[in-house]
Short mmCIF file of C-alpha atoms and ligand atoms in Angstrom, two decimals:
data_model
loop_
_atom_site.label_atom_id
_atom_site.label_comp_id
_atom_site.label_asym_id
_atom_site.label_seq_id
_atom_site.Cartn_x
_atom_site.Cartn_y
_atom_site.Cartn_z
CA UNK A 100 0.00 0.00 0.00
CA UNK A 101 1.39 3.07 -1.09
CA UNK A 102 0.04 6.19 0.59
CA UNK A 103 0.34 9.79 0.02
CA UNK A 104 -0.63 12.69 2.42
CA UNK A 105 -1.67 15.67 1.27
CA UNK A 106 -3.13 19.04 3.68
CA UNK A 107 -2.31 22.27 4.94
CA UNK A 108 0.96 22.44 7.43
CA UNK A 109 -1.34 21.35 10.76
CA UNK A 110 -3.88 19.32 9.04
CA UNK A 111 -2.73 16.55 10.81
CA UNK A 112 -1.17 14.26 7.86
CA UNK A 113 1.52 13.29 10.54
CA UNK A 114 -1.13 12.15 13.23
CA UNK A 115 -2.78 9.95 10.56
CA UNK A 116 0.26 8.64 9.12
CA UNK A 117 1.32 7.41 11.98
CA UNK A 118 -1.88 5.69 12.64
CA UNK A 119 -1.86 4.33 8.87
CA UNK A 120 1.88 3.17 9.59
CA UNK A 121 1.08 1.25 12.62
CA UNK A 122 -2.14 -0.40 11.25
CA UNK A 123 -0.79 -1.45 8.18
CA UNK A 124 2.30 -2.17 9.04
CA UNK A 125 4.17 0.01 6.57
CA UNK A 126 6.53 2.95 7.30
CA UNK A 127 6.02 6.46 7.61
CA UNK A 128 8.03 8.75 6.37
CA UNK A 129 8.01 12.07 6.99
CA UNK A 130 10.42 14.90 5.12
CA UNK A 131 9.84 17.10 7.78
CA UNK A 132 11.00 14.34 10.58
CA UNK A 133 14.24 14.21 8.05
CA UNK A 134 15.10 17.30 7.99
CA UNK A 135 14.37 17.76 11.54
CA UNK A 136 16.81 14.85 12.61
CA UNK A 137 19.59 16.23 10.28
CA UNK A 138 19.45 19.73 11.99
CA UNK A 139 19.94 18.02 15.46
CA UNK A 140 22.58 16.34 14.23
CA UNK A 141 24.49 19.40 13.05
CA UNK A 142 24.67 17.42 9.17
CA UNK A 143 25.34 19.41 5.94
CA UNK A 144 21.39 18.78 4.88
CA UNK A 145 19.93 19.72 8.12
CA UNK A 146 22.25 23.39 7.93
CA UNK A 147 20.94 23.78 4.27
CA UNK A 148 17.52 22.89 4.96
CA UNK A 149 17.29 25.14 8.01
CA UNK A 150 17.66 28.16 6.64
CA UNK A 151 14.19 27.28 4.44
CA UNK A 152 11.91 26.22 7.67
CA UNK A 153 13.20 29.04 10.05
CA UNK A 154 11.55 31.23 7.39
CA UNK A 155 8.71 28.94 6.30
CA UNK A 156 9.85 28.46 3.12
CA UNK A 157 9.91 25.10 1.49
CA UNK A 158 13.61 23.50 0.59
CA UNK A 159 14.36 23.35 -2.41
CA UNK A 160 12.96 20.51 -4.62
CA UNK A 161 16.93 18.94 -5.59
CA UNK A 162 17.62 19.00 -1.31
CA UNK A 163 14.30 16.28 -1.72
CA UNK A 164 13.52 13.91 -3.85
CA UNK A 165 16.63 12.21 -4.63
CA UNK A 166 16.51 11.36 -0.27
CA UNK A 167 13.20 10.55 -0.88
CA UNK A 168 13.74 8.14 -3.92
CA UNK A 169 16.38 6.46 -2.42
CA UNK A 170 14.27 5.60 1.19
CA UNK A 171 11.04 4.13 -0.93
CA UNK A 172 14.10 1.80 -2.20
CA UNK A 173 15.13 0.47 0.83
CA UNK A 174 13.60 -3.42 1.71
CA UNK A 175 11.13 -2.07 4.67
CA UNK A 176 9.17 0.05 1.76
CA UNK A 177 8.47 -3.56 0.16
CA UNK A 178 5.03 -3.66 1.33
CA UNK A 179 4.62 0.34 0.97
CA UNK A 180 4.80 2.96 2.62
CA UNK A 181 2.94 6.44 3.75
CA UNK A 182 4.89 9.73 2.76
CA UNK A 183 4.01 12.17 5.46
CA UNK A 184 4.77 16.18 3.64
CA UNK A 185 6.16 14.90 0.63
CA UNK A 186 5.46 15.83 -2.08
CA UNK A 187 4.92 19.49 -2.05
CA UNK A 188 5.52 20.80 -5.26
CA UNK A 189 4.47 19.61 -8.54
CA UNK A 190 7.81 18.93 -9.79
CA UNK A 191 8.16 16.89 -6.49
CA UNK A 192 5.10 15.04 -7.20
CA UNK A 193 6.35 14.56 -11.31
CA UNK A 194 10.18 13.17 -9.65
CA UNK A 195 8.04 10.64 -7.79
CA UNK A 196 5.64 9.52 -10.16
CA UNK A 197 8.60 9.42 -12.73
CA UNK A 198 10.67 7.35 -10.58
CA UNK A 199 7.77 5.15 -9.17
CA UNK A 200 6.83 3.97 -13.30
CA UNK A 201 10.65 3.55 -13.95
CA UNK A 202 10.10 0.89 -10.87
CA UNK A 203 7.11 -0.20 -12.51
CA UNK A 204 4.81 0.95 -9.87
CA UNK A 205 2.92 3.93 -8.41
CA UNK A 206 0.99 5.01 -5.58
CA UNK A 207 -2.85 4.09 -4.78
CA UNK A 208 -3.90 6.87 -2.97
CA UNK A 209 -2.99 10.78 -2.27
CA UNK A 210 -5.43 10.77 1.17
CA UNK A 211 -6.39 14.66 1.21
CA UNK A 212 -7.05 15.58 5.17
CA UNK A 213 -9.16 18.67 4.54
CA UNK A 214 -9.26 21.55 7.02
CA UNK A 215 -10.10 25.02 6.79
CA UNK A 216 -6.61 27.59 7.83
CA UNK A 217 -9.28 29.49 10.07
CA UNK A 218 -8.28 26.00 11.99
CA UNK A 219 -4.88 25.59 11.29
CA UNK A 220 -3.59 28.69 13.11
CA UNK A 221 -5.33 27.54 16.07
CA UNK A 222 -3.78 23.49 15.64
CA UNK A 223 -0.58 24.70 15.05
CA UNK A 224 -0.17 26.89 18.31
CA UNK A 225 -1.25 24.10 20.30
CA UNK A 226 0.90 21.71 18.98
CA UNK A 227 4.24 20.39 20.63
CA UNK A 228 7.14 18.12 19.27
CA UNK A 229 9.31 15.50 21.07
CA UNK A 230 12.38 15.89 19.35
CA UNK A 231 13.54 12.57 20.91
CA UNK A 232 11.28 10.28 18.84
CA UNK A 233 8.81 12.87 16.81
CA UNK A 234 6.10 12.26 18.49
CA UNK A 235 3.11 15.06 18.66
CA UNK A 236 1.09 16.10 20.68
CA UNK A 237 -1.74 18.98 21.02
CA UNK A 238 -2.13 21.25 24.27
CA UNK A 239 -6.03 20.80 24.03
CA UNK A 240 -6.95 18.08 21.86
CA UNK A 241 -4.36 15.67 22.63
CA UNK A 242 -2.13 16.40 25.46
CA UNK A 243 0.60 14.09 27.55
CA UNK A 244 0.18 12.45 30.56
CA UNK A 245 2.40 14.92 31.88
CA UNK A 246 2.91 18.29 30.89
CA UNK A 247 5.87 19.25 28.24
CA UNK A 248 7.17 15.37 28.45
CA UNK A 249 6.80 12.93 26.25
CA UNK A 250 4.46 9.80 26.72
CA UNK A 251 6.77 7.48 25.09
CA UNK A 252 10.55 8.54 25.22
CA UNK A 253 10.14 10.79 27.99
CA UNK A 254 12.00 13.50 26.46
CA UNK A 255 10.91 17.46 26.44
CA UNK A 256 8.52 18.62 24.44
CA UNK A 257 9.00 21.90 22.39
CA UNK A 258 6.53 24.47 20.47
CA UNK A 259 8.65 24.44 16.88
CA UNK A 260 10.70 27.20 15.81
CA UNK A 261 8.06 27.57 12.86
CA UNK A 262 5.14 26.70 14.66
CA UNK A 263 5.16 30.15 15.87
CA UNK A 264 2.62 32.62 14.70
CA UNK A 265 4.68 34.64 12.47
CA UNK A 266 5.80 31.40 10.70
CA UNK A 267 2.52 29.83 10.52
CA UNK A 268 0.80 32.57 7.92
CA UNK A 269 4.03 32.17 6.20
CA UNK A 270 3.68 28.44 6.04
CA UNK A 271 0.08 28.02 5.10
CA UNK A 272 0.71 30.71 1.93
CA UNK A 273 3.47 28.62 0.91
CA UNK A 274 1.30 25.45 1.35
CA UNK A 275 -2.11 27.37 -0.90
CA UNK A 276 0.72 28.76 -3.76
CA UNK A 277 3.11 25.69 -4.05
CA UNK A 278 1.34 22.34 -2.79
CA UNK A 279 -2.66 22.81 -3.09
CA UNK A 280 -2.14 22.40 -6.87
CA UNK A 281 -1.18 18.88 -6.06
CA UNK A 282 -4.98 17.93 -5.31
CA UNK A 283 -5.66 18.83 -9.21
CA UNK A 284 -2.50 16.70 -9.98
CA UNK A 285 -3.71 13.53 -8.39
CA UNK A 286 -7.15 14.34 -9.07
CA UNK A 287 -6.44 14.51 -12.53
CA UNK A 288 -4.32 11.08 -11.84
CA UNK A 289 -7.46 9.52 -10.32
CA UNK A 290 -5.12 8.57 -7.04
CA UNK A 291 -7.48 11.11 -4.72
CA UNK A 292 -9.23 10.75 -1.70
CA UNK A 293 -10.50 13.54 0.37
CA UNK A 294 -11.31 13.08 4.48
CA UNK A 295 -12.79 15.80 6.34
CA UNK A 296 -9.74 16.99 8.94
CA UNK A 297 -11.94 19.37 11.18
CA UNK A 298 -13.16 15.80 12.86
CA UNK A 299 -11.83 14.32 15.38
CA UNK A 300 -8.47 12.46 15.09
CA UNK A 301 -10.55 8.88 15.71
CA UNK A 302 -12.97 10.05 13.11
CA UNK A 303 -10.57 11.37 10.79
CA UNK A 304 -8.78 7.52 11.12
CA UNK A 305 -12.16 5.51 10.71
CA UNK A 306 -13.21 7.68 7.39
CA UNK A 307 -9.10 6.26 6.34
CA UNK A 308 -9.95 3.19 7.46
CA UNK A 309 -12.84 3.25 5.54
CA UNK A 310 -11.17 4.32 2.47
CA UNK A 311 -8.32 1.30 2.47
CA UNK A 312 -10.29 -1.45 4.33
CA UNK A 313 -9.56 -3.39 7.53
P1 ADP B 284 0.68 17.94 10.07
O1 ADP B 284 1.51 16.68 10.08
O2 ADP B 284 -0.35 17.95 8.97
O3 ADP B 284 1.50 19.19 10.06
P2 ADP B 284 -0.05 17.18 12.80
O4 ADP B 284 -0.49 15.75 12.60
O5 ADP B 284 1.25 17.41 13.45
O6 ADP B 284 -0.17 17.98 11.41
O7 ADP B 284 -1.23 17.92 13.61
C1 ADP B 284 -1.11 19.32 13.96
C2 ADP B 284 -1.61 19.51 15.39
O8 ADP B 284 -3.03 19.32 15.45
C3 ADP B 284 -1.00 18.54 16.39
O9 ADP B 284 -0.81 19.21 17.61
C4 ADP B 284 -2.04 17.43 16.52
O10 ADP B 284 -2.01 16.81 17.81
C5 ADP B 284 -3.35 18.21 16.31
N1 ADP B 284 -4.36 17.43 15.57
C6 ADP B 284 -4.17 16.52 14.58
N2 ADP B 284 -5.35 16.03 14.13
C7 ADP B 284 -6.32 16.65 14.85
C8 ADP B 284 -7.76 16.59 14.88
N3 ADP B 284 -8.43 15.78 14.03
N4 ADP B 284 -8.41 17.38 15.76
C9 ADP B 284 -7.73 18.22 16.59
N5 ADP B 284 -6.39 18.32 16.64
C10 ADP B 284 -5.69 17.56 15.78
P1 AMP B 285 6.58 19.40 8.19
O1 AMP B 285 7.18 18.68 9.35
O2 AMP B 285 6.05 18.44 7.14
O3 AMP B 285 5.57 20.45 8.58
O4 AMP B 285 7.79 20.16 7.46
C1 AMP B 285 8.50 21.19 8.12
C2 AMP B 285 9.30 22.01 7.11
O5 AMP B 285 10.27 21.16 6.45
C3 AMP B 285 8.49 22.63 5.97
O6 AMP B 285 7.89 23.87 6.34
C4 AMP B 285 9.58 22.79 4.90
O7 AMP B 285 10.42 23.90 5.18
C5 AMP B 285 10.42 21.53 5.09
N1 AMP B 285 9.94 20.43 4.24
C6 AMP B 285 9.40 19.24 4.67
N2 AMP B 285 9.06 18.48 3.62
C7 AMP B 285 9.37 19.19 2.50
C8 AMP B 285 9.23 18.97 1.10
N3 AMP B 285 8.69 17.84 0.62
N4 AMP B 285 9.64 19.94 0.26
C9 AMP B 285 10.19 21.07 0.71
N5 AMP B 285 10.32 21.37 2.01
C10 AMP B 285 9.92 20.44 2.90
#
């Protein structure tokens, strides 16, 4: 099974990938997680590509796909995978569907988790990050056991740099210029789904569920 999510920056693609991953037994991977584990540790990558997410800006398409082409390659993607903020452009979404026919294969659905940015400014404030293991959280709608520490590696949890207001507008006019054209593109492909994001997460899960089958 080979998943693609697609939403705003806060629509909670990572919340349901993660659920998709552990259900179906298939990775998740997540750019953003990438990039975020390369800044920690202090690689090339991570000092390129944080110079794009302090400012909300996307990195640039070449810092991408080739990372991304190469991890769909590696033997735990046999059974498929779920790409968690990838991709993001349309020549992003053209590398992978170019490099997924010269494998002879492509993907069977780009899962669209709908949600209005009235929302998203509100998701995104809330939201906190283990940096330890990537976990998330919400403040409100799904907090720790204990505050600012993480349920499952016990490690601190942090508002992100670009999580912050200022960032956020940024982020969600980079998402509605650059990546909302990918709904035509895998509309157009036939490879769309849409889900309703303003439920809640379990709702949001069952209407995936739904969509892929038990
Ligand atoms: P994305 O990966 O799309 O950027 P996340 O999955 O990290 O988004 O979700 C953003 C924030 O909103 C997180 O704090 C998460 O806990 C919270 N969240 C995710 N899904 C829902 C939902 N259906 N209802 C309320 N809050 C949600
Ligand atoms: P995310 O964790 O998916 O919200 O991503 C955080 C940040 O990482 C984004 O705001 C971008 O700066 C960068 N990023 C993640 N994935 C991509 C991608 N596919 N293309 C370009 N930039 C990305």
């Amino acid at each position: 099974m080979k998943l693609i999510m697609l939403g705003a920056p806060g629509a909670g693609k990572g919340t349901q990938a993660k659920r998709i991953a552990a259900k179906y037994g298939i990775p998740h991977i997540s750019t953003g997680d990438i990039f975020r584990a390369n800044i920690k540790n202090g690689t090339e990558l991570g000092k390129k590509a944080q110079t794009y997410m302090d400012q909300g800006l996307l990195v640039p398409d070449e810092l991408v796909c080739d990372l991304v082409v190469d991890r769909i390659q590696q033997s735990d993607c046999e059974k498929g995978y779920v790409l968690d903020g990838f991709p993001r452009t349309i020549p992003q979404a053209e590398a992978l569907t170019a490099a997924l026919e010269k494998l002879g294969t492509g993907i069977d659905y780009a899962i669209n988790v709908e949600v209005p940015d009235a929302n998203i400014l509100n998701r995104m404030g809330g939201r906190r990050a283990c940096l330890g293991c990537g976990a998330t959280y919400h403040v409100e709608f799904n907090p720790p056991k204990q505050e600012g520490v993480c349920d499952t590696c016990g490690a601190e949890l942090v508002l992100r740099d670009d999580d912050k207001p200022e960032t956020v507008q940024k982020r969600l006019d980079v998402y509605h210029e650059q990546t909302q054209p990918l709904i035509d593109y895998y509309t157009k492909a036939g490879k769309l789904a849409e889900v309703d994001g303003t439920k809640d997460m379990d709702d949001v899960f069952a209407a995936i569920v739904d969509l892929l089958g038990e």
